[in-house]
Short mmCIF file of C-alpha atoms in Angstrom, two decimals:
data_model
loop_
_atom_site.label_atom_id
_atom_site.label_comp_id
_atom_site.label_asym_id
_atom_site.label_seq_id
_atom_site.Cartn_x
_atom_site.Cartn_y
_atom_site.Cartn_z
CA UNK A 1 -44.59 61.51 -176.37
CA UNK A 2 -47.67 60.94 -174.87
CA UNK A 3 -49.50 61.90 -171.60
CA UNK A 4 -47.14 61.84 -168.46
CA UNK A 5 -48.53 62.64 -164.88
CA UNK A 6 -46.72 63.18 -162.07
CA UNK A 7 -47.94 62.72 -158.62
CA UNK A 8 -47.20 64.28 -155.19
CA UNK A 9 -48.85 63.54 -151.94
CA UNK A 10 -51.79 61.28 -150.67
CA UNK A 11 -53.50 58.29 -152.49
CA UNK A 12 -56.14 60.45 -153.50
CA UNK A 13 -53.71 62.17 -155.39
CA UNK A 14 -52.56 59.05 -156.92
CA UNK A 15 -55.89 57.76 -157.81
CA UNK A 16 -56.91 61.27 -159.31
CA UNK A 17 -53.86 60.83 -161.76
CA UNK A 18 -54.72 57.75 -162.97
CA UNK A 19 -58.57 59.28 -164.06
CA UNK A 20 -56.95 62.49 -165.15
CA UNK A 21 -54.21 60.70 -167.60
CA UNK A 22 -57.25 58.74 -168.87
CA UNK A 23 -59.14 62.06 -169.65
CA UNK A 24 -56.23 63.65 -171.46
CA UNK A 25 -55.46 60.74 -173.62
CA UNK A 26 -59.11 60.46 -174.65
CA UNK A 27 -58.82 64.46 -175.59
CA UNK A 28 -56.26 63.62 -178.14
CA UNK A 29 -53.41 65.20 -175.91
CA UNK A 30 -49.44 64.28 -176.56
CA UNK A 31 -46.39 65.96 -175.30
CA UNK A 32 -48.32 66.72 -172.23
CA UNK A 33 -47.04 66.68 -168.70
CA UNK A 34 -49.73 67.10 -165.67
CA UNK A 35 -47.92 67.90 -162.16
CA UNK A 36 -50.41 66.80 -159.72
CA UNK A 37 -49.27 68.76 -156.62
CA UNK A 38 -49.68 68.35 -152.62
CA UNK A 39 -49.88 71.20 -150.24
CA UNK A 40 -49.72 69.80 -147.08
CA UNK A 41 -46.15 70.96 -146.75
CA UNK A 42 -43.93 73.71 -147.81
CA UNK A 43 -41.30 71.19 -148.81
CA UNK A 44 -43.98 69.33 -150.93
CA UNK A 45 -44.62 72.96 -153.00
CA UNK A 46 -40.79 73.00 -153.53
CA UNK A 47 -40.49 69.79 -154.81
CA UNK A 48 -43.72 70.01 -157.51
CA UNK A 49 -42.06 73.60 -158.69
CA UNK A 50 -38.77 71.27 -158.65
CA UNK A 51 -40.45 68.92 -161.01
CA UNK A 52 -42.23 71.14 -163.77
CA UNK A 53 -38.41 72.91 -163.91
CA UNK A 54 -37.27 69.20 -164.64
CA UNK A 55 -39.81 68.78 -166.77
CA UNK A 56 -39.23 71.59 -168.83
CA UNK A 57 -36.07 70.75 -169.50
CA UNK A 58 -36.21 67.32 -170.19
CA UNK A 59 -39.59 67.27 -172.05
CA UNK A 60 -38.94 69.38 -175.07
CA UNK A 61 -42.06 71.27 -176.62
CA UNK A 62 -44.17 69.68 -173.95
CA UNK A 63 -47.23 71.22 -172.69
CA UNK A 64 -47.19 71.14 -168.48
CA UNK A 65 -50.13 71.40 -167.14
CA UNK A 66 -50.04 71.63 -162.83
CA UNK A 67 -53.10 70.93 -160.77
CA UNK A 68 -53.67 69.73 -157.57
CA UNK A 69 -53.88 71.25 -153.81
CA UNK A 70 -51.13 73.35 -154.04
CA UNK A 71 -52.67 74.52 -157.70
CA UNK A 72 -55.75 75.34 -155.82
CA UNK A 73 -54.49 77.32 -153.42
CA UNK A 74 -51.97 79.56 -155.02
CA UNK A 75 -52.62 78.93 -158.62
CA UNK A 76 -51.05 82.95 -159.08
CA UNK A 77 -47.46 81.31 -158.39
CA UNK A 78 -47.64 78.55 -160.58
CA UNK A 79 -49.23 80.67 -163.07
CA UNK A 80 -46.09 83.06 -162.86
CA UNK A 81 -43.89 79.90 -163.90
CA UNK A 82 -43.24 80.53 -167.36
CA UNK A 83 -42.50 76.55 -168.06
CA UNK A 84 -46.31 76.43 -167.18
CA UNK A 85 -49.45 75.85 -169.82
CA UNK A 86 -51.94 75.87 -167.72
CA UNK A 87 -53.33 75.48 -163.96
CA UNK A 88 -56.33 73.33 -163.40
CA UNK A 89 -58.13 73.41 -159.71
CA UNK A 90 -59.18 70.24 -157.82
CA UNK A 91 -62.56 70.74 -158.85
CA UNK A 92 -61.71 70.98 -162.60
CA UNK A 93 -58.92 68.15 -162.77
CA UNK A 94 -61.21 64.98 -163.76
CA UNK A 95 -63.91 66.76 -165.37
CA UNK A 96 -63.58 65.08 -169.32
CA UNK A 97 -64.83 68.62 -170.69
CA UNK A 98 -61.90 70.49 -169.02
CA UNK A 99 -59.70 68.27 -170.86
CA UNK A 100 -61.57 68.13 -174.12
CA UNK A 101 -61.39 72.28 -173.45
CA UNK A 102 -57.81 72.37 -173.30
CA UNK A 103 -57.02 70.59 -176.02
CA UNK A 104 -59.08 72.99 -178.36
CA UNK A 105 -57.77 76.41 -179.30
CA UNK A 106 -58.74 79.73 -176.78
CA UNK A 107 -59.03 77.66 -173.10
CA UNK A 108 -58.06 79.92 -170.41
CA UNK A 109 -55.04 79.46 -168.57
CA UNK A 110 -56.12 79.32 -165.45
CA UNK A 111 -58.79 77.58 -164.21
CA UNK A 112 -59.31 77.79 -160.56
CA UNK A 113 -63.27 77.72 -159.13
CA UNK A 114 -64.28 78.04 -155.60
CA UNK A 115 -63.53 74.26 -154.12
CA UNK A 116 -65.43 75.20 -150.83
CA UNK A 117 -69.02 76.02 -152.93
CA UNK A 118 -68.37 71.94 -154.33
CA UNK A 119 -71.17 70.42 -152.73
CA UNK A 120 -70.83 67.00 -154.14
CA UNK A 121 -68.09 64.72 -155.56
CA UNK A 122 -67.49 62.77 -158.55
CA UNK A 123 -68.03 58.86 -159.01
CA UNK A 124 -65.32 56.94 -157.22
CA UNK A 125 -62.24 57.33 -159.32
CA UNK A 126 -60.23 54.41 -159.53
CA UNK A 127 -56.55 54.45 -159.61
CA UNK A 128 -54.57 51.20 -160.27
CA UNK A 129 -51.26 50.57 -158.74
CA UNK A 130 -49.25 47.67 -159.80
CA UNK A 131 -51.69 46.76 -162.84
CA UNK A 132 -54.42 45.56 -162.03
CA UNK A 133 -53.23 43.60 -158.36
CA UNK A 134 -54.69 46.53 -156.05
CA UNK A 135 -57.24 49.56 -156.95
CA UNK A 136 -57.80 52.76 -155.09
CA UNK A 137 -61.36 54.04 -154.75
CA UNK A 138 -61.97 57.63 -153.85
CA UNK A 139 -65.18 57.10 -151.58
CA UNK A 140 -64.80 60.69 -149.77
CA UNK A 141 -63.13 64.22 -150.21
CA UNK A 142 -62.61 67.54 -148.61
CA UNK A 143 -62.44 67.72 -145.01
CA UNK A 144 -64.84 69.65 -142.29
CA UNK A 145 -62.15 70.36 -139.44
CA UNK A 146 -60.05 73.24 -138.95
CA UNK A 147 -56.42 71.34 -137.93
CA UNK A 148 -54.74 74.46 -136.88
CA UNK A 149 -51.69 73.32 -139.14
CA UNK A 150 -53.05 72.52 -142.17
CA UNK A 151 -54.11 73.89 -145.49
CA UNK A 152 -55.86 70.85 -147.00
CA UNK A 153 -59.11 71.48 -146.39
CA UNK A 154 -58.61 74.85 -148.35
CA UNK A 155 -57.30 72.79 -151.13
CA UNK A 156 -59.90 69.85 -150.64
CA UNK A 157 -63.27 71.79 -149.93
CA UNK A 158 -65.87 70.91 -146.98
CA UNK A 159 -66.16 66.79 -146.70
CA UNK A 160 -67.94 65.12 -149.84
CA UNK A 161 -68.87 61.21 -149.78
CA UNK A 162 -69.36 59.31 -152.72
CA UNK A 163 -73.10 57.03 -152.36
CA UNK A 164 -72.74 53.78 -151.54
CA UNK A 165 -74.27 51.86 -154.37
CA UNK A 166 -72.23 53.78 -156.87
CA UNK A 167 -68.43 52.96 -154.39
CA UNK A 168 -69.65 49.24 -154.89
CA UNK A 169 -70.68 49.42 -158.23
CA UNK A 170 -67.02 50.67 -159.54
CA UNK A 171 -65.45 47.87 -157.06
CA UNK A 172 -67.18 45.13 -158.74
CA UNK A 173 -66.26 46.62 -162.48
CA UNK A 174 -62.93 46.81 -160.96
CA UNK A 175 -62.73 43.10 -159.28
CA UNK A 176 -63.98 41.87 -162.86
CA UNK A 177 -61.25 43.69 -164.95
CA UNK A 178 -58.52 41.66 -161.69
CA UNK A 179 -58.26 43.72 -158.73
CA UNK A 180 -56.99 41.16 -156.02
CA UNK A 181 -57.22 44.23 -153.19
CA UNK A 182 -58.95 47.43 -152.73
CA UNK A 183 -58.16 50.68 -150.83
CA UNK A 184 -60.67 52.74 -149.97
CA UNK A 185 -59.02 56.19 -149.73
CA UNK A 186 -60.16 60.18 -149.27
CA UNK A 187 -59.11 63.10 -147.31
CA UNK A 188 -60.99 62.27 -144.28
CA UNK A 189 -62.38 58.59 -144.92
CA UNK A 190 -63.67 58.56 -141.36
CA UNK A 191 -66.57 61.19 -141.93
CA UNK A 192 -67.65 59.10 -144.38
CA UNK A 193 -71.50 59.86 -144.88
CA UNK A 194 -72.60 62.67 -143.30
CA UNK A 195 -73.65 64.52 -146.09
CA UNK A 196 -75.52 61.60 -147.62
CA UNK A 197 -79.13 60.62 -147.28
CA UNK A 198 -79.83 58.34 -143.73
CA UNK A 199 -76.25 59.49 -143.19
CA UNK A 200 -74.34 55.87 -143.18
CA UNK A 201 -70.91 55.57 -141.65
CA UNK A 202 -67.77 54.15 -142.99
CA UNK A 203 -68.80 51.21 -141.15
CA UNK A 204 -71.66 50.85 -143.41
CA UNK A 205 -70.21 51.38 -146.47
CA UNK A 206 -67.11 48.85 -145.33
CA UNK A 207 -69.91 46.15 -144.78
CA UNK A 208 -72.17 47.05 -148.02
CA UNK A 209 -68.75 46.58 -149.98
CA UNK A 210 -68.15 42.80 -148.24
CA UNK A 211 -71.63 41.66 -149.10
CA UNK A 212 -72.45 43.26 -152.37
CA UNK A 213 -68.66 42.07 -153.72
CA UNK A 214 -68.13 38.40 -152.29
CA UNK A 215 -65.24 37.58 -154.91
CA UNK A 216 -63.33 40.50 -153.78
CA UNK A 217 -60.35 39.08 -151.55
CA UNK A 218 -58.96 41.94 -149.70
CA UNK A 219 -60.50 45.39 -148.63
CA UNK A 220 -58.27 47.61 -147.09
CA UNK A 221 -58.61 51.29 -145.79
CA UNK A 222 -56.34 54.30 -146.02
CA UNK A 223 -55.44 56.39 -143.14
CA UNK A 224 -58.17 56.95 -140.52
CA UNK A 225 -58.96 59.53 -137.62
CA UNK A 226 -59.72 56.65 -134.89
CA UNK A 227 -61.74 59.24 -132.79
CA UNK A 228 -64.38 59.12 -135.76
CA UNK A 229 -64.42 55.36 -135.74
CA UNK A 230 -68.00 54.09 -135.40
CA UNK A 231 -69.46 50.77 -133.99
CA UNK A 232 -69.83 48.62 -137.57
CA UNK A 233 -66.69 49.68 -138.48
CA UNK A 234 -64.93 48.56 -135.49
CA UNK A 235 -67.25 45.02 -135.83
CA UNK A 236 -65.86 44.64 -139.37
CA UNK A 237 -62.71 44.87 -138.35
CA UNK A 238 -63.39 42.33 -135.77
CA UNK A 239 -65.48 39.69 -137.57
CA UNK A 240 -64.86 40.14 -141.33
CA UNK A 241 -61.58 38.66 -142.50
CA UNK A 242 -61.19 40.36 -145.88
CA UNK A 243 -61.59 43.67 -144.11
CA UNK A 244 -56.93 43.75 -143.89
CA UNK A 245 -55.89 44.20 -140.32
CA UNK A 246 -53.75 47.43 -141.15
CA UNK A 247 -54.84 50.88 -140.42
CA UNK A 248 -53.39 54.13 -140.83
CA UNK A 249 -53.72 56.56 -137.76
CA UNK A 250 -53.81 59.86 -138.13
CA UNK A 251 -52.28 60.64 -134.70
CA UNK A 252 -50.15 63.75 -135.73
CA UNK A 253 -48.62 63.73 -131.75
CA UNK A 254 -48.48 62.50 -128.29
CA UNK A 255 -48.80 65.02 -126.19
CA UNK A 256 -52.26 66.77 -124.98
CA UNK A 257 -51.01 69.79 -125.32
CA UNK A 258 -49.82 69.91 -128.34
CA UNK A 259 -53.04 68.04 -129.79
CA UNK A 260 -54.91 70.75 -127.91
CA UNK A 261 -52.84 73.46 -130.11
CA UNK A 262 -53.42 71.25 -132.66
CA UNK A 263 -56.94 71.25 -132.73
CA UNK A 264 -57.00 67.94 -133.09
CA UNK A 265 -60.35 66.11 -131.94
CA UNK A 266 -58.73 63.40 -129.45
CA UNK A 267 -56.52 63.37 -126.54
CA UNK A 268 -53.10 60.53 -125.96
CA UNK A 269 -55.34 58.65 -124.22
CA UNK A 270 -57.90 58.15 -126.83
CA UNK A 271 -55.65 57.22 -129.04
CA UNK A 272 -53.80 54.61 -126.91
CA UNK A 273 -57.32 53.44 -125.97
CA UNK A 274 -58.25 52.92 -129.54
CA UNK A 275 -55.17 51.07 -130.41
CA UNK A 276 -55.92 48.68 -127.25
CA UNK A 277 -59.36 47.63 -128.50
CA UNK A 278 -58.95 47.05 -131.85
CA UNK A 279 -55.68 44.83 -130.90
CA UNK A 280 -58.56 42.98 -128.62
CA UNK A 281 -60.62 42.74 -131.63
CA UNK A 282 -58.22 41.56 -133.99
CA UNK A 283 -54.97 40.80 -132.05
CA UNK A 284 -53.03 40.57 -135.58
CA UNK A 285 -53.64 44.25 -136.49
CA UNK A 286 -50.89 46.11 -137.89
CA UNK A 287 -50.54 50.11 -136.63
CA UNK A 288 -49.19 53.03 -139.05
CA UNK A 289 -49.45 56.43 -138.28
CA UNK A 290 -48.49 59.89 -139.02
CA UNK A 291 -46.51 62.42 -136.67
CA UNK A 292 -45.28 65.95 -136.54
CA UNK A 293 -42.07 66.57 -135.05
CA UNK A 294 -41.68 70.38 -133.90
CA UNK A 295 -45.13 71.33 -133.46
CA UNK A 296 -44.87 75.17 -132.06
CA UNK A 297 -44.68 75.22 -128.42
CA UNK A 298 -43.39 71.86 -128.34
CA UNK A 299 -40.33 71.08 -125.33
CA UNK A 300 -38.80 68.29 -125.27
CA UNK A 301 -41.06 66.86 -122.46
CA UNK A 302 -43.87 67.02 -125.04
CA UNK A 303 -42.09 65.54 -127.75
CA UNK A 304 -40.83 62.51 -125.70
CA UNK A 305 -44.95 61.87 -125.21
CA UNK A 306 -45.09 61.30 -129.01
CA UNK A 307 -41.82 59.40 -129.28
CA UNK A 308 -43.43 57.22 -126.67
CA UNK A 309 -46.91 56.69 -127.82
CA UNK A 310 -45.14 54.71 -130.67
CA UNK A 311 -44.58 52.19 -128.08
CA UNK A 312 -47.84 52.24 -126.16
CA UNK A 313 -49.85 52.29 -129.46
CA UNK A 314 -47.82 49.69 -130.61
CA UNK A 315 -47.23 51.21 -134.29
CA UNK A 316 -45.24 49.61 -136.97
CA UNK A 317 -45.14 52.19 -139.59
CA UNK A 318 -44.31 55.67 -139.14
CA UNK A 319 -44.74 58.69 -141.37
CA UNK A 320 -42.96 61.39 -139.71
CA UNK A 321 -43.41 64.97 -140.88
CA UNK A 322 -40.93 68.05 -139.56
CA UNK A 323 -43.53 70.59 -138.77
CA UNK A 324 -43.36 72.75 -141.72
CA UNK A 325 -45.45 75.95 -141.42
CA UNK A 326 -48.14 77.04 -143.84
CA UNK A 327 -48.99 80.72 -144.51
CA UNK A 328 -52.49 81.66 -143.26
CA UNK A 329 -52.53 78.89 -140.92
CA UNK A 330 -53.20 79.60 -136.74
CA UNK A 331 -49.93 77.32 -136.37
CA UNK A 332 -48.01 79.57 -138.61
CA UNK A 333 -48.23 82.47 -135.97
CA UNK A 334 -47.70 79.95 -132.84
CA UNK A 335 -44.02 80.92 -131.35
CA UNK A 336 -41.88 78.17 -133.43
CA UNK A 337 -39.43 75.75 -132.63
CA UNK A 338 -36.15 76.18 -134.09
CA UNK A 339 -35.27 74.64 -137.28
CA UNK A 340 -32.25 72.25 -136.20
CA UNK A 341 -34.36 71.13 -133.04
CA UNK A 342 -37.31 70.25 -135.66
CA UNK A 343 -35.43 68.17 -137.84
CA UNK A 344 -33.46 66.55 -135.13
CA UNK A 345 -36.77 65.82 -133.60
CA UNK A 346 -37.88 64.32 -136.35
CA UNK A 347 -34.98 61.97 -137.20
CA UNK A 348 -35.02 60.50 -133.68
CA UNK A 349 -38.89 60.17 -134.66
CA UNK A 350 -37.81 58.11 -137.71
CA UNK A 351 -35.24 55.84 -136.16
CA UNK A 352 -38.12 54.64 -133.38
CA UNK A 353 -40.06 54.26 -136.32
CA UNK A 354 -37.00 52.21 -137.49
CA UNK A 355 -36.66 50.16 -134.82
CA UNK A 356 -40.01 49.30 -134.08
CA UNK A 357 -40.28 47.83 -137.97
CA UNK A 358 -37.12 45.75 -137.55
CA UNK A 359 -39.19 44.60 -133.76
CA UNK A 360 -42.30 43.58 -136.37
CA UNK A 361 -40.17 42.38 -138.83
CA UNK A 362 -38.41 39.76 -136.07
CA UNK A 363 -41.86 38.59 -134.71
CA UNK A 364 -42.58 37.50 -138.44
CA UNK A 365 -40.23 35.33 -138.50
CA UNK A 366 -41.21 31.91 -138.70
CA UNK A 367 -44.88 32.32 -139.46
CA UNK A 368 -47.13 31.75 -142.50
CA UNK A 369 -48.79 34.50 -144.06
CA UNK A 370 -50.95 34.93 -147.30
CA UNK A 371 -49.11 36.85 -149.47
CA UNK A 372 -50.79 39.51 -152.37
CA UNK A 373 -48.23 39.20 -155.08
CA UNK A 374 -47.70 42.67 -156.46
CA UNK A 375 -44.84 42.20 -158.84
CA UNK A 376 -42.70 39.14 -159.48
CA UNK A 377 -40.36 38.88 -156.39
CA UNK A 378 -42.15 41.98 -153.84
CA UNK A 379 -45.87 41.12 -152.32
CA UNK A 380 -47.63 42.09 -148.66
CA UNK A 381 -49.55 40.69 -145.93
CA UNK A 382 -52.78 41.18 -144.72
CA UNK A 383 -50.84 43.88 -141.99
CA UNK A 384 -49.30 45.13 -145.23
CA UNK A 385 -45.73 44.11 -144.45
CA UNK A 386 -43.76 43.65 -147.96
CA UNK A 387 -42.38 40.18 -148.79
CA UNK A 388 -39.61 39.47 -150.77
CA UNK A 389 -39.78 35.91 -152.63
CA UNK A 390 -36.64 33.94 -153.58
CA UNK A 391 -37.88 33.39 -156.77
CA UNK A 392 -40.56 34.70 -159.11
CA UNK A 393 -44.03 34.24 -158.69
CA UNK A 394 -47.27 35.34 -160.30
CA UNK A 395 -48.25 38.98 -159.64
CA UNK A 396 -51.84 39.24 -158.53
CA UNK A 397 -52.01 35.44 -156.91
CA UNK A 398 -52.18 34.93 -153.29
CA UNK A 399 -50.01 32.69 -152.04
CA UNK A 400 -49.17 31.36 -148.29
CA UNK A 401 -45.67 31.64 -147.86
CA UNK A 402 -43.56 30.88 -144.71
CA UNK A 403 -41.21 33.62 -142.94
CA UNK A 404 -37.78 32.57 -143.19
CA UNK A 405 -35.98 35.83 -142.03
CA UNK A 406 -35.84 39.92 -143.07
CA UNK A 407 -33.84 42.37 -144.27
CA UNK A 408 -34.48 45.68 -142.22
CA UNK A 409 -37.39 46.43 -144.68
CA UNK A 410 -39.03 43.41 -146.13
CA UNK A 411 -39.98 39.95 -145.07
CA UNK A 412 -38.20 36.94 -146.79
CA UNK A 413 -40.29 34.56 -147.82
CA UNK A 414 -38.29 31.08 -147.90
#
């Protein structure tokens, strides 16, 4: 039956799957499942338990093994599950012996260490989406701030970067097995370096990558925190043209206030600020971002700041989160906002999300664009934008293609 992973959450998640499926197929492992979980909600717990359930039942004799942020943090409740083999920590998860340990005879059941005494991180792990068209690289993990909603850093660990000659060493291995594109992705990509010798910036390592890899065609980053931005970073994006002129904000809300309660490191205005100088920089830059709907203490005044700053940023792709409370967390105790205001908070968050992807969608229309081909018929633009292509072309080519129209989702290529 083979090794199957499944993956909730981030791209670091994604990428981590990818390395740990590799590990447990070189340990001799069949008939195993691996749940990689997220924690950053309570809905996102649900689901994983959801899945190994599924699993269970539809995997017959199967091992299930769950890891992952919500593993590291309460590894007791998964450990109660009785569909459950074992529970693996985010520091354990790509190690080859853990693997090699679990497929032997007599490997505890649980194994859980303390994520916040991890004072380094492992080689950039490469996931692979699509084949071989577009890589992930893990260049960072854990996280340093204290986000007054969230758990991750508790499931993450204190911020960990990966050197710089080792991040371009794996993206030239992986440009000479085919990657056409790749993502640089962590939990907080924007503190890149602080822990490392001379201390370089994402910036640095963005510019190291372009140089030391000429023959890669696209380098794209995950979601950022813009108020960590630096200088070279910013110049990349202004002056290199393989750098893709998409980035992921980590905005969360609109409103001071709320960012305040947050603890959240920049203000509306920095944000709007931000999003006006990169558009100077590179005026075909392509805005996503991710906002909580519901925050506690939230009125309605304060959420119509974040439904607005999806205007005055100018973003294109939402993801919207219901506010979702986390136990242990300061937001947890914050007086709450009730449950039918939060989700219908959120869904008006989604359709101006909506509508400002159809506005994008319309001012495509009629351009030319180079096109990544991903799979036969889907591909994306620089700004990330999925194309749909009359006919079938070859995944992994780039191709300039001319925008005949859309459907609500993708561009039509004609």
């Amino acid at each position: 039956m083979g090794v199957e992973v499944l993956t909730f959450g981030c791209r670091l998640n994604a990428a981590e799957s990818d390395a740990m499926r590799h590990e447990a197929e070189r340990a001799g492992h069949d008939n195993l499942v691996v749940v990689n979980t997220c924690a950053v909600t309570a809905e996102a717990t649900r689901q994983a338990r959801q899945a190994i359930r599924r699993a269970a039942r539809e995997r017959d004799g199967a091992r299930i093994v769950v890891t992952g942020c919500g593993a590291q943090i309460e590894p007791e409740n998964f450990a109660a599950m009785p569909e459950v083999s074992a529970v693996l920590g985010n520091g354990e998860k790509t190690k080859p012996e853990t693997w090699r340990g679990l497929a032997g005879a007599g490997s505890r059941r649980v194994q859980v260490g303390d994520i916040m005494a991890e004072r380094t991180t492992a080689a950039a792990v490469a996931g692979r989406e699509l084949g071989r068209t577009r890589a992930v690289v893990q260049v960072q993990n854990g996280c340093d701030h204290r986000c007054t909603f969230c758990v991750i850093p508790f499931g993450r660990g204190n911020s960990r970067s990966v050197p710089v000659e080792t991040v371009t060493a794996e993206i030239r291995r992986l440009v000479g097995e085919g990657a056409r594109e790749v993502v640089l992705t962590g939990v907080d990509i924007t503190s890149y370096g602080a822990d490392l010798p001379e201390a370089p910036r994402l910036g640095t390592l963005v510019k190291a990558i372009l140089r030391a890899v000429p023959e890669l065609p696209r380098l794209r980053l995950s979601s950022i925190d813009s108020v960590e931005a630096d200088d070279d970073l910013l110049d990349a994006l202004a002056t290199e043209e393989r750098l893709m002129p998409h980035l992921h904000l980590s905005l969360q809300a609109g409103d001071d206030m709320v960012l305040k309660r947050m603890k959240r490191r920049h203000l509306r205005g920095d944000a709007i600020a931000f999003c006006e100088e990169a558009r100077r920089l590179r005026p075909d830059i392509v805005f996503g971002a991710d906002l909580i709907a519901g925050f506690p203490t939230e009125t309605e005044e304060m959420f119509q700041r974040s439904l607005d700053i999806v205007a005055e940023c100018g973003l294109t792709h939402l993801h919207v989160f219901p506010f979702s409370p986390r136990p242990g967390t300061p937001a947890a105790r914050m007086p709450p906002v009730a449950r039918e205001v939060v989700k219908e908070r959120a869904a008006r968050l989604r359709e101006a999300g909506e509508a400002a992807l159809r506005s994008h969608l319309s001012g495509e229309v009629g351009a030319e664009r180079e096109v990544l081909v991903e799979t036969g018929e889907i591909g994306r633009t620089a700004g990330f934008t999925p194309v749909r292509f009359r006919t079938s072309v070859t995944a992994g080519e780039i191709v300039r293609a001319r925008i005949a129209g859309h459907d609500g989702r993708h561009l039509l290529a004609a």
